[in-house]
Tab-separated table of C-alpha atoms in Angstrom:
chain	number	residue	atom	x	y	z
Z	1	GLY	CA	-3.613	-10.248	-21.914
Z	2	TYR	CA	-7.235	-11.233	-22.383
Z	3	ALA	CA	-8.358	-11.997	-25.929
Z	4	GLY	CA	-11.863	-11.656	-27.315
Z	5	GLU	CA	-14.499	-14.243	-26.540
Z	6	SER	CA	-15.254	-15.442	-30.091
Z	7	PRO	CA	-14.114	-14.966	-33.704
Z	8	ALA	CA	-16.059	-12.252	-35.517
Z	9	THR	CA	-14.553	-12.338	-39.021
Z	10	PRO	CA	-15.415	-15.160	-41.472
Z	11	ALA	CA	-12.581	-17.373	-42.712
Z	12	GLY	CA	-10.879	-16.175	-45.876
Z	13	LYS	CA	-11.158	-12.503	-44.974
Z	14	ALA	CA	-8.935	-10.061	-43.156
Z	15	LYS	CA	-8.658	-10.566	-39.395
Z	16	LEU	CA	-8.549	-8.064	-36.581
Z	17	SER	CA	-7.555	-9.150	-33.078
Z	18	LEU	CA	-8.342	-7.415	-29.804
Z	19	VAL	CA	-6.567	-8.066	-26.500
Z	20	THR	CA	-6.874	-6.158	-23.211
Z	21	ASP	CA	-4.427	-5.970	-20.311
Z	22	ARG	CA	-7.204	-6.507	-17.756
Z	23	THR	CA	-10.818	-7.614	-17.403
Z	24	VAL	CA	-11.503	-5.437	-14.337
Z	25	ALA	CA	-10.584	-1.738	-14.255
Z	26	ALA	CA	-11.065	0.672	-11.366
Z	27	TYR	CA	-13.267	3.638	-12.188
Z	28	GLY	CA	-11.382	6.340	-14.078
Z	29	THR	CA	-8.267	4.248	-14.761
Z	30	ALA	CA	-6.894	3.448	-18.206
Z	31	ALA	CA	-7.294	0.000	-19.730
Z	32	THR	CA	-4.884	-0.717	-22.575
Z	33	VAL	CA	-6.188	-2.616	-25.592
Z	34	HIS	CA	-4.156	-3.772	-28.575
Z	35	GLY	CA	-4.226	-6.143	-31.495
Z	36	THR	CA	-3.123	-6.887	-35.056
Z	37	LEU	CA	-4.751	-6.387	-38.446
Z	38	THR	CA	-3.907	-8.918	-41.168
Z	39	ASP	CA	-5.255	-9.615	-44.660
Z	40	ALA	CA	-6.750	-12.851	-45.983
Z	41	GLY	CA	-3.258	-14.227	-46.547
Z	42	GLY	CA	-2.129	-13.451	-43.000
Z	43	LYS	CA	0.061	-10.483	-43.997
Z	44	ALA	CA	0.108	-7.317	-41.917
Z	45	VAL	CA	-2.147	-4.486	-43.079
Z	46	ALA	CA	-0.464	-1.167	-42.330
Z	47	ASN	CA	-1.781	2.374	-41.968
Z	48	LYS	CA	-5.438	1.455	-41.612
Z	49	ARG	CA	-7.844	3.320	-39.361
Z	50	ILE	CA	-9.100	1.182	-36.488
Z	51	ALA	CA	-12.038	2.292	-34.371
Z	52	VAL	CA	-12.301	1.042	-30.786
Z	53	GLU	CA	-15.946	0.949	-29.736
Z	54	LYS	CA	-17.834	0.197	-26.525
Z	55	GLN	CA	-21.277	-1.243	-25.944
Z	56	GLY	CA	-22.745	-0.274	-22.593
Z	57	ALA	CA	-26.123	-0.506	-20.899
Z	58	SER	CA	-27.841	1.266	-23.816
Z	59	ARG	CA	-26.689	-1.532	-26.165
Z	60	LYS	CA	-25.448	1.096	-28.638
Z	61	TRP	CA	-21.865	1.013	-29.898
Z	62	VAL	CA	-19.969	4.214	-29.131
Z	63	ARG	CA	-16.520	5.076	-30.478
Z	64	LEU	CA	-13.896	5.595	-27.772
Z	65	ALA	CA	-10.720	5.831	-29.835
Z	66	LEU	CA	-9.511	5.977	-33.419
Z	67	VAL	CA	-5.981	4.746	-34.190
Z	68	ARG	CA	-3.966	3.484	-37.165
Z	69	SER	CA	-2.221	0.170	-37.607
Z	70	GLY	CA	1.571	0.186	-37.756
Z	71	SER	CA	3.846	-1.268	-40.418
Z	72	ASP	CA	3.494	-4.686	-38.776
Z	73	GLY	CA	-0.289	-4.400	-38.551
Z	74	SER	CA	-0.247	-3.815	-34.815
Z	75	TRP	CA	-2.268	-1.146	-33.025
Z	76	SER	CA	-2.979	-0.069	-29.450
Z	77	ALA	CA	-5.121	2.384	-27.512
Z	78	ALA	CA	-5.601	3.452	-23.883
Z	79	ILE	CA	-9.239	3.693	-22.809
Z	80	THR	CA	-10.400	5.502	-19.673
Z	81	TRP	CA	-12.887	3.122	-18.087
Z	82	LYS	CA	-15.963	4.378	-16.180
Z	83	ALA	CA	-18.640	1.716	-16.657
Z	84	THR	CA	-18.831	-2.010	-17.361
Z	85	GLY	CA	-19.237	-2.843	-21.036
Z	86	ARG	CA	-18.021	-4.741	-24.085
Z	87	LEU	CA	-15.300	-3.575	-26.468
Z	88	ARG	CA	-14.686	-4.271	-30.109
Z	89	ALA	CA	-12.287	-3.011	-32.764
Z	90	ARG	CA	-13.461	-2.294	-36.297
Z	91	ALA	CA	-11.646	-1.581	-39.589
Z	92	THR	CA	-12.255	-1.654	-43.337
Z	93	VAL	CA	-9.940	-3.703	-45.561
Z	94	ALA	CA	-10.423	-3.968	-49.348
Z	95	GLY	CA	-13.950	-2.636	-49.006
Z	96	HIS	CA	-14.946	-5.185	-46.360
Z	97	SER	CA	-15.763	-4.399	-42.754
Z	98	VAL	CA	-13.600	-6.320	-40.298
Z	99	VAL	CA	-14.721	-6.658	-36.682
Z	100	SER	CA	-12.682	-8.116	-33.838
Z	101	PRO	CA	-13.891	-10.558	-31.175
Z	102	LEU	CA	-15.608	-8.882	-28.216
Z	103	VAL	CA	-13.897	-8.233	-24.883
Z	104	THR	CA	-15.779	-7.395	-21.665
Z	105	ILE	CA	-14.202	-5.100	-19.077
Z	106	THR	CA	-15.848	-4.660	-15.687
Z	107	ALA	CA	-15.584	-1.294	-13.933
Z	108	SER	CA	-14.941	-1.598	-10.209
Z	109	THR	CA	-15.943	1.087	-7.702
Z	110	SER	CA	-13.294	3.582	-6.595
Z	111	LEU	CA	-13.732	4.505	-2.915
Z	112	VAL	CA	-11.294	7.100	-1.567
Z	113	PRO	CA	-11.711	8.198	2.073
Z	114	GLY	CA	-10.882	11.619	3.447
Z	115	ARG	CA	-8.791	12.207	6.537
Z	116	LEU	CA	-9.822	12.022	10.163
Z	117	PRO	CA	-8.391	13.537	13.361
Z	118	THR	CA	-6.521	11.084	15.531
Z	119	THR	CA	-7.756	12.721	18.754
Z	120	VAL	CA	-10.904	14.747	19.516
Z	121	LEU	CA	-12.730	16.092	22.554
Z	122	SER	CA	-15.748	14.235	23.878
Z	123	ASN	CA	-18.837	15.138	21.798
Z	124	ALA	CA	-16.789	17.211	19.351
Z	125	PRO	CA	-17.816	16.821	15.676
Z	126	VAL	CA	-15.978	14.161	13.662
Z	127	VAL	CA	-16.620	14.708	9.956
Z	128	VAL	CA	-16.246	11.661	7.708
Z	129	THR	CA	-15.638	12.573	4.053
Z	130	GLY	CA	-14.574	10.864	0.852
Z	131	THR	CA	-15.228	10.236	-2.822
Z	132	VAL	CA	-16.886	7.252	-4.487
Z	133	ARG	CA	-17.025	6.712	-8.270
Z	134	PRO	CA	-19.297	5.833	-9.816
Z	135	ALA	CA	-21.527	7.621	-7.320
Z	136	THR	CA	-23.233	5.013	-5.144
Z	137	ALA	CA	-24.323	4.670	-1.527
Z	138	VAL	CA	-21.500	4.440	1.021
Z	139	LYS	CA	-21.784	2.638	4.346
Z	140	ILE	CA	-19.799	4.044	7.267
Z	141	VAL	CA	-18.891	1.274	9.709
Z	142	LEU	CA	-18.145	2.099	13.354
Z	143	GLU	CA	-16.322	-0.034	15.921
Z	144	LYS	CA	-15.582	0.686	19.570
Z	145	GLN	CA	-12.750	-0.691	21.672
Z	146	LEU	CA	-13.713	-2.303	24.972
Z	147	ALA	CA	-11.635	-2.106	28.143
Z	148	SER	CA	-10.376	-5.606	27.333
Z	149	GLY	CA	-8.919	-4.281	24.075
Z	150	ARG	CA	-11.440	-6.108	21.895
Z	151	TRP	CA	-13.174	-4.194	19.096
Z	152	VAL	CA	-16.963	-4.546	18.767
Z	153	ALA	CA	-19.489	-3.213	16.260
Z	154	ALA	CA	-20.838	0.191	17.282
Z	155	GLY	CA	-23.206	0.878	14.392
Z	156	THR	CA	-23.364	1.809	10.716
Z	157	ARG	CA	-24.641	4.750	8.700
Z	158	THR	CA	-25.407	4.858	4.983
Z	159	VAL	CA	-24.784	8.126	3.124
Z	160	THR	CA	-25.733	9.182	-0.390
Z	161	PRO	CA	-22.990	10.979	-2.342
Z	162	THR	CA	-23.438	13.954	-4.642
Z	163	SER	CA	-23.496	13.484	-8.423
Z	164	ARG	CA	-19.725	14.043	-8.316
Z	165	GLY	CA	-19.332	11.201	-5.840
Z	166	THR	CA	-18.368	13.297	-2.807
Z	167	PHE	CA	-19.924	12.636	0.581
Z	168	ARG	CA	-19.695	13.775	4.201
Z	169	SER	CA	-21.321	12.796	7.472
Z	170	THR	CA	-20.808	14.132	11.003
Z	171	PHE	CA	-20.519	12.040	14.166
Z	172	ARG	CA	-20.149	12.934	17.852
Z	173	PHE	CA	-18.612	10.418	20.236
Z	174	ALA	CA	-18.709	10.426	24.040
Z	175	GLY	CA	-15.353	9.848	25.691
Z	176	PRO	CA	-13.065	8.660	26.870
Z	177	ALA	CA	-13.120	5.924	24.253
Z	178	ARG	CA	-11.448	4.702	21.068
Z	179	TYR	CA	-13.375	4.246	17.816
Z	180	ARG	CA	-12.509	2.799	14.440
Z	181	ILE	CA	-14.153	4.050	11.251
Z	182	SER	CA	-14.093	2.345	7.865
Z	183	LEU	CA	-16.045	2.673	4.615
Z	184	THR	CA	-17.594	0.230	2.188
Z	185	ALA	CA	-19.631	0.474	-1.028
Z	186	ALA	CA	-20.961	-1.925	-3.649
Z	187	GLY	CA	-18.116	-3.093	-5.860
Z	188	ALA	CA	-15.420	-1.572	-3.642
Z	189	THR	CA	-13.021	-3.083	-1.136
Z	190	ARG	CA	-13.684	-2.000	2.457
Z	191	THR	CA	-11.222	0.693	3.467
Z	192	ALA	CA	-8.691	0.136	6.228
Z	193	PRO	CA	-10.085	1.423	9.543
Z	194	ALA	CA	-8.869	4.707	11.017
Z	195	THR	CA	-8.743	5.024	14.792
Z	196	VAL	CA	-10.077	8.108	16.585
Z	197	ARG	CA	-9.323	8.592	20.288
Z	198	VAL	CA	-12.002	10.524	22.168
Z	199	THR	CA	-10.839	12.321	25.296
Z	200	GLY	CA	-12.357	14.604	27.891
Z	201	VAL	CA	-9.518	17.110	27.606
Z	202	ALA	CA	-8.107	19.266	24.839
Z	203	SER	CA	-6.043	17.417	22.217
Z	204	LYS	CA	-2.269	17.873	22.360
Z	205	THR	CA	-1.734	16.521	18.856
Z	206	GLY	CA	-2.078	19.919	17.212
Z	207	GLY	CA	-4.687	18.644	14.768
Z	208	ALA	CA	-2.817	15.613	13.511
Z	209	SER	CA	-4.877	13.395	11.239
Z	210	ALA	CA	-4.917	9.877	9.838
Z	211	ALA	CA	-6.365	8.421	6.648
Z	212	LEU	CA	-9.326	6.065	6.826
């Protein structure tokens, strides 16, 4: 796990640790945090409320979870992560506030493509869809296969998603030809390309499709 960056509780007082299972979390996934609460003598402090708080772009601390320490002083919580920020745990022992070291977790962009037809007629609409969270501009990257079999860049298009992160864009390709389509966005890994074969005759695939 990844422990906090610096001690936050003065010596001679109770101590509260904070460890996370990751420092980068994909948007909407759960990051698990855990730690131990001990008194000034190093003994476990059981059944104490522990608040897990996040500091984001606003600089304000917001509570994400409230848990209790176990008989051995341990505690844990699962936090759904949607934006980069710092975490801390906070408790009160013998009338004194105890704050853990800070841990930073970075939120990575989640880019999920829709499905594309494997074969289309020349100049038929090819609709590229998908979801990106957090909502940010998505670049659609096109490649075309030459007669030699080599793939070359055929252009790009940037689309703006809705507030929910969904997007769509329509293309028309002249055939016969083979195209590859992939997606990229800030903070996201470029998706694997999907190949679309453009023909001058009706498709015999019965509408088969392939993921981007």
